PDB file of C-alpha atoms and ligand atoms in Angstrom:
ATOM      1  CA  MET A 262      85.227 120.955 107.236  1.00 84.00           C
ATOM      2  CA  LYS A 263      85.479 118.422 104.504  1.00 94.00           C
ATOM      3  CA  THR A 264      83.247 115.422 104.483  1.00 97.00           C
ATOM      4  CA  ALA A 265      82.992 112.062 103.008  1.00 98.00           C
ATOM      5  CA  ASN A 266      79.552 111.423 101.640  1.00 98.00           C
ATOM      6  CA  ILE A 267      77.556 108.210 100.982  1.00 98.00           C
ATOM      7  CA  PRO A 268      74.506 109.583  98.677  1.00 98.00           C
ATOM      8  CA  ALA A 269      72.765 106.124  98.806  1.00 97.00           C
ATOM      9  CA  THR A 270      72.349 106.244 102.405  1.00 97.00           C
ATOM     10  CA  ASN A 271      72.380 109.994 103.062  1.00 97.00           C
ATOM     11  CA  GLN A 272      75.400 109.514 105.385  1.00 97.00           C
ATOM     12  CA  GLN A 273      77.997 112.239 105.744  1.00 97.00           C
ATOM     13  CA  PHE A 274      81.263 111.782 107.658  1.00 98.00           C
ATOM     14  CA  PRO A 275      83.683 114.640 108.639  1.00 98.00           C
ATOM     15  CA  ILE A 276      86.915 113.408 107.200  1.00 98.00           C
ATOM     16  CA  GLY A 277      89.555 112.503 109.802  1.00 98.00           C
ATOM     17  CA  LYS A 278      92.893 110.811 108.971  1.00 98.00           C
ATOM     18  CA  ILE A 279      93.660 109.857 105.331  1.00 98.00           C
ATOM     19  CA  ILE A 280      96.054 107.003 105.590  1.00 98.00           C
ATOM     20  CA  CYS A 281      97.734 106.036 102.449  1.00 98.00           C
ATOM     21  CA  LEU A 282      99.716 103.020 101.229  1.00 96.00           C
ATOM     22  CA  ALA A 283     102.731 103.315  99.189  1.00 93.00           C
ATOM     23  CA  ARG A 284     104.028 100.384  96.826  1.00 91.00           C
ATOM     24  CA  ASN A 285     100.967  98.329  97.170  1.00 94.00           C
ATOM     25  CA  TYR A 286     100.993  97.143  93.720  1.00 93.00           C
ATOM     26  CA  ALA A 287     104.259  95.303  92.645  1.00 86.00           C
ATOM     27  CA  GLU A 288     104.214  96.655  89.118  1.00 86.00           C
ATOM     28  CA  HIS A 289     103.944 100.249  90.301  1.00 83.00           C
ATOM     29  CA  ALA A 290     106.666  99.696  92.797  1.00 78.00           C
ATOM     30  CA  ARG A 291     109.045  98.586  89.919  1.00 83.00           C
ATOM     31  CA  GLU A 292     108.160 101.306  87.608  1.00 85.00           C
ATOM     32  CA  LEU A 293     109.430 103.919  90.194  1.00 84.00           C
ATOM     33  CA  GLY A 294     112.533 101.691  90.900  1.00 83.00           C
ATOM     34  CA  ASN A 295     111.349 100.710  94.481  1.00 83.00           C
ATOM     35  CA  GLU A 296     111.720  97.558  96.488  1.00 79.00           C
ATOM     36  CA  ILE A 297     108.600  95.545  97.072  1.00 78.00           C
ATOM     37  CA  PRO A 298     108.118  96.194 100.733  1.00 78.00           C
ATOM     38  CA  THR A 299     107.665  93.361 103.201  1.00 80.00           C
ATOM     39  CA  ALA A 300     105.435  95.518 105.578  1.00 84.00           C
ATOM     40  CA  PRO A 301     102.853  98.243 104.344  1.00 90.00           C
ATOM     41  CA  VAL A 302     104.574 101.696 103.792  1.00 92.00           C
ATOM     42  CA  LEU A 303     102.137 104.215 105.166  1.00 96.00           C
ATOM     43  CA  PHE A 304     101.855 107.977 104.985  1.00 97.00           C
ATOM     44  CA  MET A 305      99.070 110.437 105.487  1.00 97.00           C
ATOM     45  CA  LYS A 306      97.372 113.376 103.902  1.00 98.00           C
ATOM     46  CA  PRO A 307      95.525 115.989 105.817  1.00 98.00           C
ATOM     47  CA  ALA A 308      91.803 116.300 105.236  1.00 98.00           C
ATOM     48  CA  SER A 309      92.412 119.862 104.006  1.00 98.00           C
ATOM     49  CA  SER A 310      93.963 118.332 100.889  1.00 98.00           C
ATOM     50  CA  VAL A 311      90.588 116.954  99.817  1.00 98.00           C
ATOM     51  CA  ILE A 312      88.764 118.299  96.775  1.00 98.00           C
ATOM     52  CA  SER A 313      85.558 117.011  95.115  1.00 98.00           C
ATOM     53  CA  ASP A 314      84.549 115.941  91.583  1.00 98.00           C
ATOM     54  CA  GLY A 315      85.025 118.975  89.210  1.00 98.00           C
ATOM     55  CA  GLU A 316      87.309 120.820  91.508  1.00 98.00           C
ATOM     56  CA  ALA A 317      90.904 121.764  90.182  1.00 98.00           C
ATOM     57  CA  VAL A 318      94.236 120.425  91.295  1.00 98.00           C
ATOM     58  CA  GLN A 319      96.549 123.421  91.855  1.00 98.00           C
ATOM     59  CA  ILE A 320     100.271 122.413  91.272  1.00 98.00           C
ATOM     60  CA  PRO A 321     102.286 124.221  93.900  1.00 98.00           C
ATOM     61  CA  ASP A 322     104.977 126.498  92.558  1.00 97.00           C
ATOM     62  CA  TYR A 323     107.779 124.516  94.260  1.00 98.00           C
ATOM     63  CA  SER A 324     107.208 121.494  91.906  1.00 98.00           C
ATOM     64  CA  GLN A 325     107.853 120.975  88.347  1.00 97.00           C
ATOM     65  CA  GLU A 326     106.505 117.379  88.255  1.00 98.00           C
ATOM     66  CA  CYS A 327     103.170 116.587  89.505  1.00 98.00           C
ATOM     67  CA  HIS A 328     101.834 113.016  89.073  1.00 98.00           C
ATOM     68  CA  TYR A 329      98.351 111.314  89.300  1.00 98.00           C
ATOM     69  CA  GLU A 330      97.845 107.959  91.054  1.00 98.00           C
ATOM     70  CA  VAL A 331      94.179 106.534  90.852  1.00 98.00           C
ATOM     71  CA  GLU A 332      93.399 104.621  93.932  1.00 98.00           C
ATOM     72  CA  LEU A 333      90.449 102.724  95.684  1.00 98.00           C
ATOM     73  CA  ALA A 334      89.467 104.622  98.761  1.00 98.00           C
ATOM     74  CA  VAL A 335      87.996 102.898 101.738  1.00 98.00           C
ATOM     75  CA  LEU A 336      85.785 104.908 104.191  1.00 98.00           C
ATOM     76  CA  ILE A 337      85.845 103.689 107.755  1.00 98.00           C
ATOM     77  CA  GLY A 338      82.365 103.796 109.613  1.00 98.00           C
ATOM     78  CA  LYS A 339      83.159 102.443 112.902  1.00 98.00           C
ATOM     79  CA  VAL A 340      85.981 102.859 115.590  1.00 98.00           C
ATOM     80  CA  ALA A 341      88.575 100.126 114.764  1.00 98.00           C
ATOM     81  CA  ARG A 342      91.424  99.485 117.089  1.00 98.00           C
ATOM     82  CA  ASN A 343      93.467  96.260 116.984  1.00 98.00           C
ATOM     83  CA  VAL A 344      90.996  94.550 114.791  1.00 98.00           C
ATOM     84  CA  MET A 345      91.552  90.960 113.239  1.00 97.00           C
ATOM     85  CA  ALA A 346      91.726  90.731 109.444  1.00 97.00           C
ATOM     86  CA  GLU A 347      88.907  88.280 109.600  1.00 97.00           C
ATOM     87  CA  SER A 348      86.500  90.911 110.900  1.00 97.00           C
ATOM     88  CA  ALA A 349      87.997  94.080 109.427  1.00 97.00           C
ATOM     89  CA  LEU A 350      85.594  94.590 106.527  1.00 97.00           C
ATOM     90  CA  GLU A 351      82.835  95.288 109.240  1.00 98.00           C
ATOM     91  CA  TYR A 352      84.476  98.504 109.968  1.00 98.00           C
ATOM     92  CA  VAL A 353      84.040  99.772 106.326  1.00 98.00           C
ATOM     93  CA  ALA A 354      81.288 102.076 105.497  1.00 98.00           C
ATOM     94  CA  GLY A 355      81.905 102.432 101.731  1.00 98.00           C
ATOM     95  CA  TYR A 356      84.204 102.674  98.713  1.00 98.00           C
ATOM     96  CA  GLY A 357      85.271 105.513  96.560  1.00 98.00           C
ATOM     97  CA  VAL A 358      87.690 106.819  94.004  1.00 98.00           C
ATOM     98  CA  ALA A 359      90.719 108.911  95.037  1.00 98.00           C
ATOM     99  CA  ILE A 360      93.640 110.460  93.029  1.00 98.00           C
ATOM    100  CA  ASP A 361      96.840 110.507  95.143  1.00 98.00           C
ATOM    101  CA  MET A 362      98.389 113.582  93.514  1.00 98.00           C
ATOM    102  CA  THR A 363     102.178 113.560  94.154  1.00 98.00           C
ATOM    103  CA  LEU A 364     104.875 116.165  93.553  1.00 98.00           C
ATOM    104  CA  ARG A 365     107.348 113.373  92.338  1.00 97.00           C
ATOM    105  CA  ASP A 366     110.345 115.646  91.976  1.00 98.00           C
ATOM    106  CA  VAL A 367     109.832 117.041  95.514  1.00 98.00           C
ATOM    107  CA  GLN A 368     109.085 113.412  96.786  1.00 97.00           C
ATOM    108  CA  ASN A 369     112.330 112.140  95.204  1.00 96.00           C
ATOM    109  CA  GLN A 370     114.407 114.849  96.820  1.00 97.00           C
ATOM    110  CA  LEU A 371     112.835 114.091 100.253  1.00 97.00           C
ATOM    111  CA  LYS A 372     113.466 110.428  99.866  1.00 94.00           C
ATOM    112  CA  ALA A 373     117.040 110.846  98.868  1.00 95.00           C
ATOM    113  CA  LYS A 374     117.501 112.826 102.198  1.00 97.00           C
ATOM    114  CA  GLY A 375     115.426 110.452 104.324  1.00 95.00           C
ATOM    115  CA  LEU A 376     112.979 113.243 104.971  1.00 95.00           C
ATOM    116  CA  PRO A 377     109.154 113.013 105.416  1.00 95.00           C
ATOM    117  CA  TRP A 378     106.950 113.445 102.199  1.00 94.00           C
ATOM    118  CA  GLU A 379     104.053 115.473 103.428  1.00 96.00           C
ATOM    119  CA  ILE A 380     104.826 118.550 101.303  1.00 98.00           C
ATOM    120  CA  ALA A 381     104.923 116.256  98.226  1.00 98.00           C
ATOM    121  CA  LYS A 382     101.648 114.417  99.073  1.00 98.00           C
ATOM    122  CA  GLY A 383      99.625 116.534 101.275  1.00 98.00           C
ATOM    123  CA  PHE A 384      99.424 120.128  99.780  1.00 98.00           C
ATOM    124  CA  ASP A 385      95.988 121.697  99.228  1.00 98.00           C
ATOM    125  CA  THR A 386      94.032 119.772  96.403  1.00 98.00           C
ATOM    126  CA  ALA A 387      96.368 116.893  96.556  1.00 98.00           C
ATOM    127  CA  CYS A 388      93.444 114.597  97.309  1.00 98.00           C
ATOM    128  CA  PRO A 389      90.653 114.445  94.791  1.00 98.00           C
ATOM    129  CA  LEU A 390      87.914 112.315  96.213  1.00 98.00           C
ATOM    130  CA  SER A 391      84.498 110.846  94.891  1.00 98.00           C
ATOM    131  CA  ASP A 392      81.490 110.337  96.727  1.00 98.00           C
ATOM    132  CA  PHE A 393      81.282 106.701  98.401  1.00 98.00           C
ATOM    133  CA  VAL A 394      79.081 103.763  97.575  1.00 98.00           C
ATOM    134  CA  PRO A 395      77.793 101.572 100.450  1.00 98.00           C
ATOM    135  CA  VAL A 396      80.094  98.712 101.362  1.00 97.00           C
ATOM    136  CA  GLY A 397      77.150  96.311 100.570  1.00 96.00           C
ATOM    137  CA  GLU A 398      76.998  97.424  97.017  1.00 97.00           C
ATOM    138  CA  VAL A 399      80.579  96.238  96.249  1.00 97.00           C
ATOM    139  CA  ALA A 400      80.510  92.579  95.810  1.00 94.00           C
ATOM    140  CA  ASP A 401      84.341  92.092  95.823  1.00 97.00           C
ATOM    141  CA  PRO A 402      86.586  95.078  96.605  1.00 97.00           C
ATOM    142  CA  HIS A 403      89.490  93.061  95.195  1.00 97.00           C
ATOM    143  CA  ASN A 404      88.127  92.683  91.667  1.00 97.00           C
ATOM    144  CA  LEU A 405      87.685  96.307  90.629  1.00 98.00           C
ATOM    145  CA  ASN A 406      89.001  97.916  87.505  1.00 98.00           C
ATOM    146  CA  LEU A 407      90.849 101.110  88.211  1.00 98.00           C
ATOM    147  CA  LYS A 408      91.447 103.590  85.343  1.00 98.00           C
ATOM    148  CA  LEU A 409      92.747 106.936  84.713  1.00 98.00           C
ATOM    149  CA  ALA A 410      92.927 108.885  81.556  1.00 98.00           C
ATOM    150  CA  VAL A 411      94.361 112.468  80.927  1.00 98.00           C
ATOM    151  CA  ASN A 412      92.719 114.531  78.220  1.00 98.00           C
ATOM    152  CA  ASP A 413      90.797 111.283  77.244  1.00 98.00           C
ATOM    153  CA  GLU A 414      93.951 109.359  76.697  1.00 98.00           C
ATOM    154  CA  GLU A 415      94.236 106.216  78.805  1.00 98.00           C
ATOM    155  CA  ARG A 416      97.178 106.156  81.375  1.00 98.00           C
ATOM    156  CA  GLN A 417      96.302 103.765  84.101  1.00 97.00           C
ATOM    157  CA  ASN A 418      94.196 100.463  83.818  1.00 97.00           C
ATOM    158  CA  GLY A 419      94.785  98.025  86.626  1.00 97.00           C
ATOM    159  CA  CYS A 420      92.735  95.599  88.862  1.00 97.00           C
ATOM    160  CA  SER A 421      92.514  95.723  92.558  1.00 97.00           C
ATOM    161  CA  SER A 422      93.208  92.037  92.524  1.00 96.00           C
ATOM    162  CA  ASP A 423      97.018  93.008  92.167  1.00 95.00           C
ATOM    163  CA  MET A 424      97.099  94.672  95.519  1.00 96.00           C
ATOM    164  CA  ILE A 425     100.091  93.141  97.547  1.00 94.00           C
ATOM    165  CA  ASN A 426      98.297  93.963 100.951  1.00 95.00           C
ATOM    166  CA  ARG A 427      94.519  93.391 100.766  1.00 96.00           C
ATOM    167  CA  ILE A 428      92.008  95.494 102.479  1.00 97.00           C
ATOM    168  CA  PRO A 429      91.410  93.246 105.569  1.00 97.00           C
ATOM    169  CA  GLN A 430      95.132  92.997 106.231  1.00 96.00           C
ATOM    170  CA  ILE A 431      95.714  96.797 105.620  1.00 97.00           C
ATOM    171  CA  ILE A 432      92.919  97.681 108.201  1.00 98.00           C
ATOM    172  CA  ALA A 433      94.291  95.100 110.752  1.00 97.00           C
ATOM    173  CA  HIS A 434      97.824  96.563 110.335  1.00 97.00           C
ATOM    174  CA  ILE A 435      97.016 100.248 110.397  1.00 98.00           C
ATOM    175  CA  SER A 436      94.520  99.619 113.447  1.00 98.00           C
ATOM    176  CA  SER A 437      97.408  98.166 115.408  1.00 97.00           C
ATOM    177  CA  ILE A 438      99.112 101.449 115.071  1.00 97.00           C
ATOM    178  CA  PHE A 439      96.416 104.229 114.622  1.00 97.00           C
ATOM    179  CA  THR A 440      92.900 103.822 116.027  1.00 98.00           C
ATOM    180  CA  LEU A 441      90.560 104.111 113.072  1.00 98.00           C
ATOM    181  CA  GLU A 442      87.592 106.415 113.480  1.00 98.00           C
ATOM    182  CA  PRO A 443      84.442 107.051 111.443  1.00 98.00           C
ATOM    183  CA  GLY A 444      85.379 109.236 108.601  1.00 98.00           C
ATOM    184  CA  ASP A 445      88.896 108.229 108.330  1.00 98.00           C
ATOM    185  CA  ILE A 446      90.002 107.097 104.858  1.00 98.00           C
ATOM    186  CA  ILE A 447      92.509 104.633 103.491  1.00 98.00           C
ATOM    187  CA  LEU A 448      93.977 104.972 100.090  1.00 98.00           C
ATOM    188  CA  THR A 449      94.994 101.544  99.031  1.00 98.00           C
ATOM    189  CA  GLY A 450      97.790 102.354  96.548  1.00 97.00           C
ATOM    190  CA  THR A 451      98.003 102.560  92.749  1.00 96.00           C
ATOM    191  CA  PRO A 452      98.591 100.319  89.903  1.00 95.00           C
ATOM    192  CA  ALA A 453     101.309 101.072  87.429  1.00 93.00           C
ATOM    193  CA  GLY A 454     101.073 103.734  84.855  1.00 94.00           C
ATOM    194  CA  VAL A 455     101.541 106.906  86.870  1.00 95.00           C
ATOM    195  CA  GLY A 456     102.754 109.996  85.094  1.00 96.00           C
ATOM    196  CA  GLN A 457     102.852 113.765  84.964  1.00 98.00           C
ATOM    197  CA  VAL A 458     100.093 116.195  84.432  1.00 98.00           C
ATOM    198  CA  HIS A 459     100.335 119.927  83.471  1.00 98.00           C
ATOM    199  CA  ALA A 460      98.166 122.966  83.899  1.00 97.00           C
ATOM    200  CA  GLY A 461      95.267 122.766  81.477  1.00 98.00           C
ATOM    201  CA  ASP A 462      95.104 118.938  81.509  1.00 98.00           C
ATOM    202  CA  VAL A 463      91.913 117.094  82.530  1.00 98.00           C
ATOM    203  CA  MET A 464      92.106 113.828  84.456  1.00 98.00           C
ATOM    204  CA  LYS A 465      89.235 111.359  84.531  1.00 98.00           C
ATOM    205  CA  ALA A 466      89.441 108.633  87.190  1.00 98.00           C
ATOM    206  CA  GLU A 467      87.086 105.803  87.305  1.00 98.00           C
ATOM    207  CA  ILE A 468      86.558 102.611  89.265  1.00 98.00           C
ATOM    208  CA  VAL A 469      83.692 100.679  87.592  1.00 93.00           C
ATOM    209  CA  SER A 470      80.776 100.216  89.927  1.00 92.00           C
ATOM    210  CA  VAL A 471      82.299 102.528  92.639  1.00 98.00           C
ATOM    211  CA  GLY A 472      82.457 106.007  90.965  1.00 97.00           C
ATOM    212  CA  SER A 473      84.381 108.507  88.864  1.00 98.00           C
ATOM    213  CA  LEU A 474      86.058 111.832  89.149  1.00 98.00           C
ATOM    214  CA  ILE A 475      86.613 114.634  86.486  1.00 98.00           C
ATOM    215  CA  ILE A 476      89.500 116.805  87.799  1.00 98.00           C
ATOM    216  CA  PRO A 477      91.124 119.782  85.831  1.00 98.00           C
ATOM    217  CA  VAL A 478      94.680 120.764  86.506  1.00 98.00           C
ATOM    218  CA  SER A 479      95.600 124.393  87.034  1.00 94.00           C
TER     219      SER A 479
HETATM  220 MG1  LIG B 163      99.782 106.558  95.957  1.00 87.46          MG
END
């Protein structure tokens, strides 16, 4: 079973649902030619897609175009159902770094047909995930610098202040649909600059004062 770990407090949570936001940064929505959504666009990855720092992303053979998306990950620590935005941060245990690996060619074909995205977003190794820092160690989760480099060349450099839906509103919205449970994780969307990786590349994702990931591609 995959776990989400908070080393500073020795806490370990079996990972449950991984709920992801699409198009939560306006510039990224634009770079893919998508409309800015009026309500959060949600999809899920299975816990089986998680890999840890140093493990490799394996591009499935049904895709020719695998993209990285660096994202702030929010770890839920308490059961949350129908919570108000005002109290939503009380349900957060910690923050971490994730890469939402996406088979863009497969996703585009599915989108064109109106079909669900799971095989483009939830395949094995599609969710590199760092350890988490305790919620109290992050002064402002909406003022974090998110970066991703491929082979030491910077590709993404954004700020969580540019999120369209902020974390309290995201938790309030999601918890009105899905009960959130300890070990559930929310991926809060990616800033602009997404692009392709190939076998042999090495990604480095970093959120300053949260964590980092070094993930090879094979
Ligand atoms: Mg994403």
